[in-house]
Short mmCIF file of C-alpha atoms in Angstrom, two decimals:
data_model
loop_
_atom_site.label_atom_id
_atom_site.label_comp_id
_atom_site.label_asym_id
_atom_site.label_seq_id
_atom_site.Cartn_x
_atom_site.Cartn_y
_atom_site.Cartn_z
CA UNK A 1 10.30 -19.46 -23.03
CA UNK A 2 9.54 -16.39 -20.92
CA UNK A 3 6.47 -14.19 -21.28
CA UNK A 4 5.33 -10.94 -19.78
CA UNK A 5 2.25 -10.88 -21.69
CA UNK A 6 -0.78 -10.91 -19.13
CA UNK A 7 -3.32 -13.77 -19.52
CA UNK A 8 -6.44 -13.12 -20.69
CA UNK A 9 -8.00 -13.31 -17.13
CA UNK A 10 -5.68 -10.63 -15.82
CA UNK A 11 -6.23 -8.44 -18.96
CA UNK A 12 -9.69 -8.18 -18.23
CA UNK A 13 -9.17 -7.52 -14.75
CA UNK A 14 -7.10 -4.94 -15.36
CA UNK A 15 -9.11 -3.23 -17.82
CA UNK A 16 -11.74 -3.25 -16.23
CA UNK A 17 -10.22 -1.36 -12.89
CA UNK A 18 -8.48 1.02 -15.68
CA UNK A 19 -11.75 2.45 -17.30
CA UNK A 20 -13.31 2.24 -13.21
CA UNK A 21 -10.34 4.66 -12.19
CA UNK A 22 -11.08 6.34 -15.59
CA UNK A 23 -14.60 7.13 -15.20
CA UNK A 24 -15.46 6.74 -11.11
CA UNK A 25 -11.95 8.17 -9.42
CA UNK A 26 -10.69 10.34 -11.77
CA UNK A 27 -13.44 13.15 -11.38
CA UNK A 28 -14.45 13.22 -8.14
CA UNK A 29 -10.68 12.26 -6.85
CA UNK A 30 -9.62 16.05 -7.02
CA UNK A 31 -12.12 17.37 -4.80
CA UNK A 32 -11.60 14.76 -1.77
CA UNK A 33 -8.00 15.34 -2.17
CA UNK A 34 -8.21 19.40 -1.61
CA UNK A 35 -10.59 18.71 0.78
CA UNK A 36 -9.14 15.99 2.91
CA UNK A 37 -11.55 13.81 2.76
CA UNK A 38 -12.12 10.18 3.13
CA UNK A 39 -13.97 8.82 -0.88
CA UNK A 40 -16.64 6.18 0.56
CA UNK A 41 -18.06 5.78 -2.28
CA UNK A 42 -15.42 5.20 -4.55
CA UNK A 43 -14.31 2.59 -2.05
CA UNK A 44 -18.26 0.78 -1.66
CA UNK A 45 -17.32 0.91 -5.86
CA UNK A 46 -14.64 -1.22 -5.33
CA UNK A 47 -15.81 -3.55 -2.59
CA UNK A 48 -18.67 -3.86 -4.98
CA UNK A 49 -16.32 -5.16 -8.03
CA UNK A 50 -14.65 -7.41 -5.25
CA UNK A 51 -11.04 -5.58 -5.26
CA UNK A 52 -10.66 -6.33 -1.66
CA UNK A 53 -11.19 -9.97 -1.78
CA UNK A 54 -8.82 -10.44 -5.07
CA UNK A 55 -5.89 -13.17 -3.28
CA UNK A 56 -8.01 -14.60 -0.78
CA UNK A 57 -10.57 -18.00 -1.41
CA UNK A 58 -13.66 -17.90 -1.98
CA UNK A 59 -15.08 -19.77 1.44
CA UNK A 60 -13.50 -16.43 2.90
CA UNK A 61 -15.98 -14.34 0.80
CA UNK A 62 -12.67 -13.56 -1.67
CA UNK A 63 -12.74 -13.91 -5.42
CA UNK A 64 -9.98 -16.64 -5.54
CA UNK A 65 -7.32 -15.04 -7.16
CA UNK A 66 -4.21 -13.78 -6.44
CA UNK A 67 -1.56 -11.23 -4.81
CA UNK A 68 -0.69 -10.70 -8.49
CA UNK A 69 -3.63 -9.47 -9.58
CA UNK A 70 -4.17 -7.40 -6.37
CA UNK A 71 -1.08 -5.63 -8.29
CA UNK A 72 -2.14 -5.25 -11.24
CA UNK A 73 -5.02 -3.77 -9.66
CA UNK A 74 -2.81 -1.23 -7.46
CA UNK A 75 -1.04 0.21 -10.29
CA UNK A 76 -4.31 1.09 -12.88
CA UNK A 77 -5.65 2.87 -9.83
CA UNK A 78 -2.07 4.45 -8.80
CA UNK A 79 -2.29 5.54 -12.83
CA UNK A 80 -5.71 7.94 -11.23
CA UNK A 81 -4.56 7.91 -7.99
CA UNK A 82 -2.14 7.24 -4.69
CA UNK A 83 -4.39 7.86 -2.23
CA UNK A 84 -7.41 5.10 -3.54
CA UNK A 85 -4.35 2.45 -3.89
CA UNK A 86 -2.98 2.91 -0.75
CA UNK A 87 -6.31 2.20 0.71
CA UNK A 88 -6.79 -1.07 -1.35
CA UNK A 89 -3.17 -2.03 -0.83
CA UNK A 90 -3.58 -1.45 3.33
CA UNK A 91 -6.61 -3.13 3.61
CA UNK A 92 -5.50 -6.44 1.83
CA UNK A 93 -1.72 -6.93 2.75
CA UNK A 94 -1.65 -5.25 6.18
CA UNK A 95 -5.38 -5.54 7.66
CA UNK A 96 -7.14 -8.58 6.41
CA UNK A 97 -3.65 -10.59 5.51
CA UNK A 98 -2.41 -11.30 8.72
CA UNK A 99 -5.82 -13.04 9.82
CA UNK A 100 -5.46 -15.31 6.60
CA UNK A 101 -2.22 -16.36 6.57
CA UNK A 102 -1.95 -16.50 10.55
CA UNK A 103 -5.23 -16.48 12.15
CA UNK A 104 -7.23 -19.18 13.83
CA UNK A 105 -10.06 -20.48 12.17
CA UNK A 106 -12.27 -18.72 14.54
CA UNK A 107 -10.71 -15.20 13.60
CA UNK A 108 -11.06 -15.89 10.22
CA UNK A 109 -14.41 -16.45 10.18
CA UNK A 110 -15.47 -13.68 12.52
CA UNK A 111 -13.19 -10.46 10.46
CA UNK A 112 -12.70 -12.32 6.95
CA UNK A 113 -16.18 -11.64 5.41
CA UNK A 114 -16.13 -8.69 6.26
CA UNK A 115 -12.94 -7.40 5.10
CA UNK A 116 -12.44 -9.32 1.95
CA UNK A 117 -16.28 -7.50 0.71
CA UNK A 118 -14.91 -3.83 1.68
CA UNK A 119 -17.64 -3.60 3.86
CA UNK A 120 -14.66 -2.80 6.64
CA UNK A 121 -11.45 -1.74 6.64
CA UNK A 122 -8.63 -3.19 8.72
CA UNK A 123 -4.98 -1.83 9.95
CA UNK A 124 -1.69 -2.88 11.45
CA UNK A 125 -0.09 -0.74 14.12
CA UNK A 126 3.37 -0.99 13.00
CA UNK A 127 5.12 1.70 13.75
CA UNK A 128 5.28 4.22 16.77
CA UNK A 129 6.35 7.85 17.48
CA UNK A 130 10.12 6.41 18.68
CA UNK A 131 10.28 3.08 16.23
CA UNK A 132 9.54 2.55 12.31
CA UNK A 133 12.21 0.83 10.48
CA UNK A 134 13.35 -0.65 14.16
CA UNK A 135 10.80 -2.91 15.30
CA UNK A 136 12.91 -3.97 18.59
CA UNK A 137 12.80 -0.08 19.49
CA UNK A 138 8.73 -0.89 20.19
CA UNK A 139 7.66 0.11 23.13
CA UNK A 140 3.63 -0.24 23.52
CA UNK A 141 3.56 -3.39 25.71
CA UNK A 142 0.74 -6.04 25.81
CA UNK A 143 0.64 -8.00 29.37
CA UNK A 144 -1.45 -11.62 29.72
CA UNK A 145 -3.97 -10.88 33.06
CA UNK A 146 -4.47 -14.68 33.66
CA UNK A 147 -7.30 -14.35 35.40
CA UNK A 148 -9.52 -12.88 33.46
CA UNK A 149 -8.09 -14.39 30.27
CA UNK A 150 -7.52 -10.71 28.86
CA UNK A 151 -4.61 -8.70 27.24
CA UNK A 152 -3.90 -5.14 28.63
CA UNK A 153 -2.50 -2.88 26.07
CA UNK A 154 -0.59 0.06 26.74
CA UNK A 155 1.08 2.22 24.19
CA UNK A 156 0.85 4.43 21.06
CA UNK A 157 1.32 3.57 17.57
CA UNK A 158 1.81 6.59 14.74
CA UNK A 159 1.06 6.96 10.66
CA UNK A 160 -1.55 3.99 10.83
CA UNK A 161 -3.20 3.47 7.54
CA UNK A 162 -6.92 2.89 7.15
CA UNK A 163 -7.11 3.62 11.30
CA UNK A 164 -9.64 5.73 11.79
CA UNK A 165 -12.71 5.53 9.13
CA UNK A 166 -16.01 4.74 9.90
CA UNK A 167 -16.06 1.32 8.19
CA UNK A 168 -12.89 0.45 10.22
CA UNK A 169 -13.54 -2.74 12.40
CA UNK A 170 -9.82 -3.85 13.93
CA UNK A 171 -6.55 -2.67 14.05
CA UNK A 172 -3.59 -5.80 14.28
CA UNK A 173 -1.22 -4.34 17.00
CA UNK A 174 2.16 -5.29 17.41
CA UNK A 175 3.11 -5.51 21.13
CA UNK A 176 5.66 -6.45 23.71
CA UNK A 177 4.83 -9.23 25.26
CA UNK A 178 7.85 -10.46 27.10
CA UNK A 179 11.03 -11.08 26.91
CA UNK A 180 12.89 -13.91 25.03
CA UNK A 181 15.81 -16.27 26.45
CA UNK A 182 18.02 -13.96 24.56
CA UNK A 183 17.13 -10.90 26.32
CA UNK A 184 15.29 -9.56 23.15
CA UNK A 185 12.01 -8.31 23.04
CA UNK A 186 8.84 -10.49 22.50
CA UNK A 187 7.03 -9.12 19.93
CA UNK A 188 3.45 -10.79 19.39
CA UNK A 189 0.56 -9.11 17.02
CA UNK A 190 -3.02 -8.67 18.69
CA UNK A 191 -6.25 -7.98 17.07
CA UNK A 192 -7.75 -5.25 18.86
CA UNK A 193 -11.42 -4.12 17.36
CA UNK A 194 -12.38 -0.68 17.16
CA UNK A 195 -14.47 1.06 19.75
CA UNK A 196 -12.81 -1.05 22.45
CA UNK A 197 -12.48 1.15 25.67
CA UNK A 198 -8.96 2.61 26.12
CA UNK A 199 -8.26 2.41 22.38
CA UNK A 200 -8.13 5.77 20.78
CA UNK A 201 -7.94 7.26 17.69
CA UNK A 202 -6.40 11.32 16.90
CA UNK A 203 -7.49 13.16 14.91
CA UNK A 204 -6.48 12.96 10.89
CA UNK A 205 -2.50 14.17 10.27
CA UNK A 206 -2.01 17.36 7.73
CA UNK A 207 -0.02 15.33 5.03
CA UNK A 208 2.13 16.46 1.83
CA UNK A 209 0.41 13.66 0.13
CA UNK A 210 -2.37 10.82 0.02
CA UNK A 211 -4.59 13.54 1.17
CA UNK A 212 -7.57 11.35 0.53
CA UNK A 213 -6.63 8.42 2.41
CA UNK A 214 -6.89 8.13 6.19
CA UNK A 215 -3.97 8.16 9.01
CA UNK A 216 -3.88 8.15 12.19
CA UNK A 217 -1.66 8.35 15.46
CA UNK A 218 -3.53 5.65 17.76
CA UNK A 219 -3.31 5.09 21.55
CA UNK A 220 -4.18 2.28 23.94
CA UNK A 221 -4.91 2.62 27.65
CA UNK A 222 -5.19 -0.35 29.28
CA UNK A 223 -7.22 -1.62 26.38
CA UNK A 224 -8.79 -5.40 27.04
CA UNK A 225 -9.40 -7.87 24.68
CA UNK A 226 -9.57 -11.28 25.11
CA UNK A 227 -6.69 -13.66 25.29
CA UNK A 228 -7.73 -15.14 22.05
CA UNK A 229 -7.79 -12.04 19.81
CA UNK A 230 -3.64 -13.02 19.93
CA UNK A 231 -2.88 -13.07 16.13
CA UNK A 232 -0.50 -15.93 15.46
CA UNK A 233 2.25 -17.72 17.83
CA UNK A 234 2.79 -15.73 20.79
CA UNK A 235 6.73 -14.46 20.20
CA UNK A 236 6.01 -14.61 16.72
CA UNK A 237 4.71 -11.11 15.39
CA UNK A 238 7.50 -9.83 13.67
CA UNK A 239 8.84 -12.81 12.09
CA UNK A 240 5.02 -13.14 10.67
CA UNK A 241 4.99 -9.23 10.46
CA UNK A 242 8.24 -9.48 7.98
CA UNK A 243 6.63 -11.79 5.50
CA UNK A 244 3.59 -9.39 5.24
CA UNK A 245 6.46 -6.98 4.27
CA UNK A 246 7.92 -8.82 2.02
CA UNK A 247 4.41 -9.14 -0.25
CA UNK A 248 3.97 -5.63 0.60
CA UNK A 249 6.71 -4.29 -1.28
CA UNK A 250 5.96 -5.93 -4.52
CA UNK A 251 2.33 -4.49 -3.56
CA UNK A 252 3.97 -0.96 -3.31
CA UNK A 253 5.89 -1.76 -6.56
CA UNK A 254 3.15 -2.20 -8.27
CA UNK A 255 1.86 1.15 -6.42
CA UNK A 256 4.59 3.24 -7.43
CA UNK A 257 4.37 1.84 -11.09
CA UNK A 258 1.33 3.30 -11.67
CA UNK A 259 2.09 6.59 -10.04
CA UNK A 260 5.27 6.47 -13.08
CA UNK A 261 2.77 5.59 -15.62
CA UNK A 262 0.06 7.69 -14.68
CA UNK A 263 3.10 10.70 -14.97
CA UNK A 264 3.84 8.76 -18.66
CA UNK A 265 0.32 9.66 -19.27
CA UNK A 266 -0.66 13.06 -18.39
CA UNK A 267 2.69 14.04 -20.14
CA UNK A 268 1.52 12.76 -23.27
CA UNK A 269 -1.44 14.20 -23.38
CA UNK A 270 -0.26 17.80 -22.15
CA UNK A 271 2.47 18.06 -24.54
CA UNK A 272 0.71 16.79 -27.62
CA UNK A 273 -1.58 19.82 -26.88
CA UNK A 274 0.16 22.54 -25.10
CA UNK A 275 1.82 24.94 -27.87
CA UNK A 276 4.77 26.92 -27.81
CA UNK A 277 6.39 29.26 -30.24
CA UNK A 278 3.93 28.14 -32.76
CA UNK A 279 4.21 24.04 -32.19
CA UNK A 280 2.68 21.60 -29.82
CA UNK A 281 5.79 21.00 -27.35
CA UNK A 282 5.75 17.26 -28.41
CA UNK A 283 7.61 18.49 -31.22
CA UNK A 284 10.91 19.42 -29.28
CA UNK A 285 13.42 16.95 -28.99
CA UNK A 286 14.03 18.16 -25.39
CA UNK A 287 10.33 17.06 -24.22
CA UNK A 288 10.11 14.13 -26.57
CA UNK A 289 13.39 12.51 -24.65
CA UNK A 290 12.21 13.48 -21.18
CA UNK A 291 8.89 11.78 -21.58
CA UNK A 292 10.67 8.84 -22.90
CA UNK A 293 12.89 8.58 -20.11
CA UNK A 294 9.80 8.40 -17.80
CA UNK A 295 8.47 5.50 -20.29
CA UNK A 296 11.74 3.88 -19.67
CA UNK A 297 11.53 3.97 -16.03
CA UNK A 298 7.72 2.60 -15.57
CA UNK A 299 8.34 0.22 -18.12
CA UNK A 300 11.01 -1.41 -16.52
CA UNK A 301 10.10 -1.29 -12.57
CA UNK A 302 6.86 -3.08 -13.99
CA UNK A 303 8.63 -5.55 -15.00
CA UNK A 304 10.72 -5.86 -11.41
CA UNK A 305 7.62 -5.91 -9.78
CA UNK A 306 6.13 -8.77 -12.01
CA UNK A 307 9.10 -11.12 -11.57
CA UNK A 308 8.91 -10.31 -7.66
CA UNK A 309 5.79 -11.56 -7.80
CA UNK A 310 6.02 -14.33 -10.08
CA UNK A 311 8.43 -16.00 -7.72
CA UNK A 312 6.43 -15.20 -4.44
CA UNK A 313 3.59 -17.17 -6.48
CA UNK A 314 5.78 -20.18 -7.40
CA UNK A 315 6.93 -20.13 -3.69
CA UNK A 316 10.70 -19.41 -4.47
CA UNK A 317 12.72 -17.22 -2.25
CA UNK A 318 11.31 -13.13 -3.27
CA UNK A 319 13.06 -11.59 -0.90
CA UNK A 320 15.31 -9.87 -2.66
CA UNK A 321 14.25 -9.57 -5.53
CA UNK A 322 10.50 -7.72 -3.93
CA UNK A 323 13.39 -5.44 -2.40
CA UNK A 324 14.53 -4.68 -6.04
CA UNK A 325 11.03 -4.12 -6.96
CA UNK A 326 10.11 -1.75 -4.32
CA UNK A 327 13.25 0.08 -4.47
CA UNK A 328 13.23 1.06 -8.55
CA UNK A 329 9.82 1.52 -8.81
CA UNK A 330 9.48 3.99 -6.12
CA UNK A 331 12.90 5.84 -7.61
CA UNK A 332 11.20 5.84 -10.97
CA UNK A 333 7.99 7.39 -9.17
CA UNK A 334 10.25 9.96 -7.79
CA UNK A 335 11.85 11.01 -10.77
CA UNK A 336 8.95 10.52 -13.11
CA UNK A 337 6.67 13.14 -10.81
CA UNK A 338 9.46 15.53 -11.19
CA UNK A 339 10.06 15.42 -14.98
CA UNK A 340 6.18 15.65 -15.30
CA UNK A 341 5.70 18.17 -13.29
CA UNK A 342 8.68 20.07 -16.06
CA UNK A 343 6.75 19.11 -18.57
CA UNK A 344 3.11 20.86 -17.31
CA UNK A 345 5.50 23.59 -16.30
CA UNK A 346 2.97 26.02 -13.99
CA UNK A 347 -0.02 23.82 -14.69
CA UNK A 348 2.03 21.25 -12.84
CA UNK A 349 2.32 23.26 -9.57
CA UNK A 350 -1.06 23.25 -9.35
CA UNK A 351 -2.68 21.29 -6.80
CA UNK A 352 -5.89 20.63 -8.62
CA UNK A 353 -3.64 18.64 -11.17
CA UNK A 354 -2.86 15.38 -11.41
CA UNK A 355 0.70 15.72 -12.07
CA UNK A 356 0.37 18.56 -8.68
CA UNK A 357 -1.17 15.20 -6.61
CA UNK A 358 1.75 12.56 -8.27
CA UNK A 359 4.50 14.60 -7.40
CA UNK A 360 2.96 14.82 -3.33
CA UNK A 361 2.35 11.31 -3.27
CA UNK A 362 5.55 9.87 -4.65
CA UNK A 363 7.72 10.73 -1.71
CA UNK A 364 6.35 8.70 0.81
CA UNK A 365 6.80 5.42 -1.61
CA UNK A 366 10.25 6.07 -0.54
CA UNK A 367 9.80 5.56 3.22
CA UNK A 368 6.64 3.85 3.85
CA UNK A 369 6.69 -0.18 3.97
CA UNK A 370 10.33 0.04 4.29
CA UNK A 371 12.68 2.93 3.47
CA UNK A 372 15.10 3.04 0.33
CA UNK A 373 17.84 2.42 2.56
CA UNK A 374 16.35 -1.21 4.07
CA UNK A 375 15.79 -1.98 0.77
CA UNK A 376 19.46 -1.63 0.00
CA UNK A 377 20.41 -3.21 3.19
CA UNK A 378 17.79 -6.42 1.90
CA UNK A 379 19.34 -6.75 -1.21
CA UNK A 380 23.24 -6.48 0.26
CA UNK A 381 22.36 -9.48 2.09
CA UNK A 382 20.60 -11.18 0.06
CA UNK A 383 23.87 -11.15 -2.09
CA UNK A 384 25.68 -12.22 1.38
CA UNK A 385 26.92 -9.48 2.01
#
């Protein structure tokens, strides 16, 4: 028999982050977001309730649950807001992720604690100014100085999530470190901790949207660290960088779900009380079917992104079907931002609204952690095609 009804364990857990995003984001969200600002203390909040330790075990400080509940998690505060979920969502599957599923036991026990309590953030340098959805187009370069038992990193990164706070501790950098029998690129992932010398961060980008979370463009000047701060099998970082992908994009899934709902939502209330001619616009067939439409479309990516994840958690094959996830949620967070903003008409062009902040922030679900078009190029060969 299949179910989608939620245990009672993740029913509590996700009320509980609902009336959180209800009554600690949701009014002080607005201002950080005009203002460009960083919200500490809604993130302390959340360390606090132990968001950022949800998947991982408990002798790594974590609560000992798992990726699916970091989801569930993701979309009640995507419901509030993009730019709060994007900071969970980085700090789990891209920072402290990597050093749990491929870190030595050393690593884990000197960055785990820390990152699974919120008490620091961590980040994955990814992408750079010339490569994003190419990873063999990467040109910051890592070489092994023997001698000293150091790496020297040399390079820039660009659009690095959760880079540059003041609670940031490490950034995982993916780096060329040789070149394979093939002629290909080596690519190998190296921790490299904030405040090393050489490693700098630039100032904040001006973004359309998540204009509360933090991104930077990051360079490295013959940055040391030692030989051990290599994250994984040397030759190994993308391969280990792809399956961090992979549980990212249910992750963004879930993301973009709220973002639809949270659109679902502010509808519902604005048309039940805005009037025109004489009548609450709830009572025109035109609104009534556009705001179903958008219940249509969150309804159903939630229920991609739960099968996505049901099968990463009973270890079958998700690959595709996390591709499926990421790429109709993030449509239906497209088009749901748009119809909403229709619906609040003026009062939806309004930055100080939420519908104003949705319709920002759902673009970038589009591109980041894999553009539409990979995820169409995933799922054509997943098919064998």
């Amino acid at each position: 028999m299949v179910d989608f009804r939620l245990d009672k364990e993740y029913e509590e857990l996700r009320d509980s982050v609902r009336q959180f995003a209800r009554e600690q984001v949701a009014p002080v969200i607005a201002e950080h977001y005009e203002k460009k600002t960083f919200p500490y203390e809604v993130i302390r909040q959340m360390g606090a309730m132990g968001l950022f330790g949800l998947p991982f075990p408990e002798e790594h400080g974590g609560m000992g649950g798992d990726y699916f509940a970091l989801c569930l998690v993701l979309e009640e505060l995507a419901r509030v807001d993009s730019s709060v979920a994007i900071t969970l969502e980085a700090a789990v599957s891209l920072g402290a992720m990597p050093i749990y599923r491929f870190g030595t036991d050393a690593q884990r026990t000197q960055w785990l604690p820390r990152l699974t309590s919120g008490e620091a953030l961590a980040a994955f340098g990814l992408t750079e100014p010339g490569a994003g959805s190419d990873a063999s187009g990467t040109l910051t370069r890592a070489v092994l100085d023997e001698s000293r038992g150091e790496w020297v990193i040399n390079g820039t990164k660009a659009f690095i999530t959760n880079s540059g706070t003041d609670i940031t501790c490490l950034v995982n950098v993916m780096a060329v470190t040789g070149t394979n029998p093939d002629g290909s690129k080596e690519l190998s992932t190296i921790i490299v901790p904030s405040g090393t010398p050489g490693f700098t961060v630039a100032p904040g980008y001006s973004k359309v949207g998540w204009c509360a979370s933090d991104t930077h463009e990051l360079s490295f000047d013959d940055v040391r660290v030692p030989a051990a701060n290599l994250l994984g099998e040397r030759g190994r970082g993308y391969a280990q960088f792809l399956r961090i992908l992979d549980e990212g994009r249910i992750a963004i899934a879930a993301l973009s779900v709220g973002l639809a709902q949270g659109c679902v939502d502010e509808s519902v209330t604005y048309a039940k009380n805005r009037t025109a001619f004489g009548h609450a616009i709830s009572d025109y067939q035109a609104v009534k079917f556009l705001i179903a439409d958008m219940d249509l479309r969150a309804h159903t990516a939630r229920l991609g992104y739960y099968d996505a994840a049901a099968r990463m958690l009973a270890g079958d094959d998700f690959k595709r079907y996390a591709a499926i996830a990421k790429l109709n949620a993030s449509n239906a967070a497209m088009e749901n931002s748009r119809w909403a903003t229709q619906v609040h008409g003026g009062y939806g062009f309004m930055n100080e609204s939420a519908v104003g902040r949705f319709y920002r922030d759902a673009k970038i679900l589009e591109v980041g952690e894999g553009t539409s078009e990979v995820q169409r190029m995933l799922i054509a060969r997943g098919l064998g095609l």
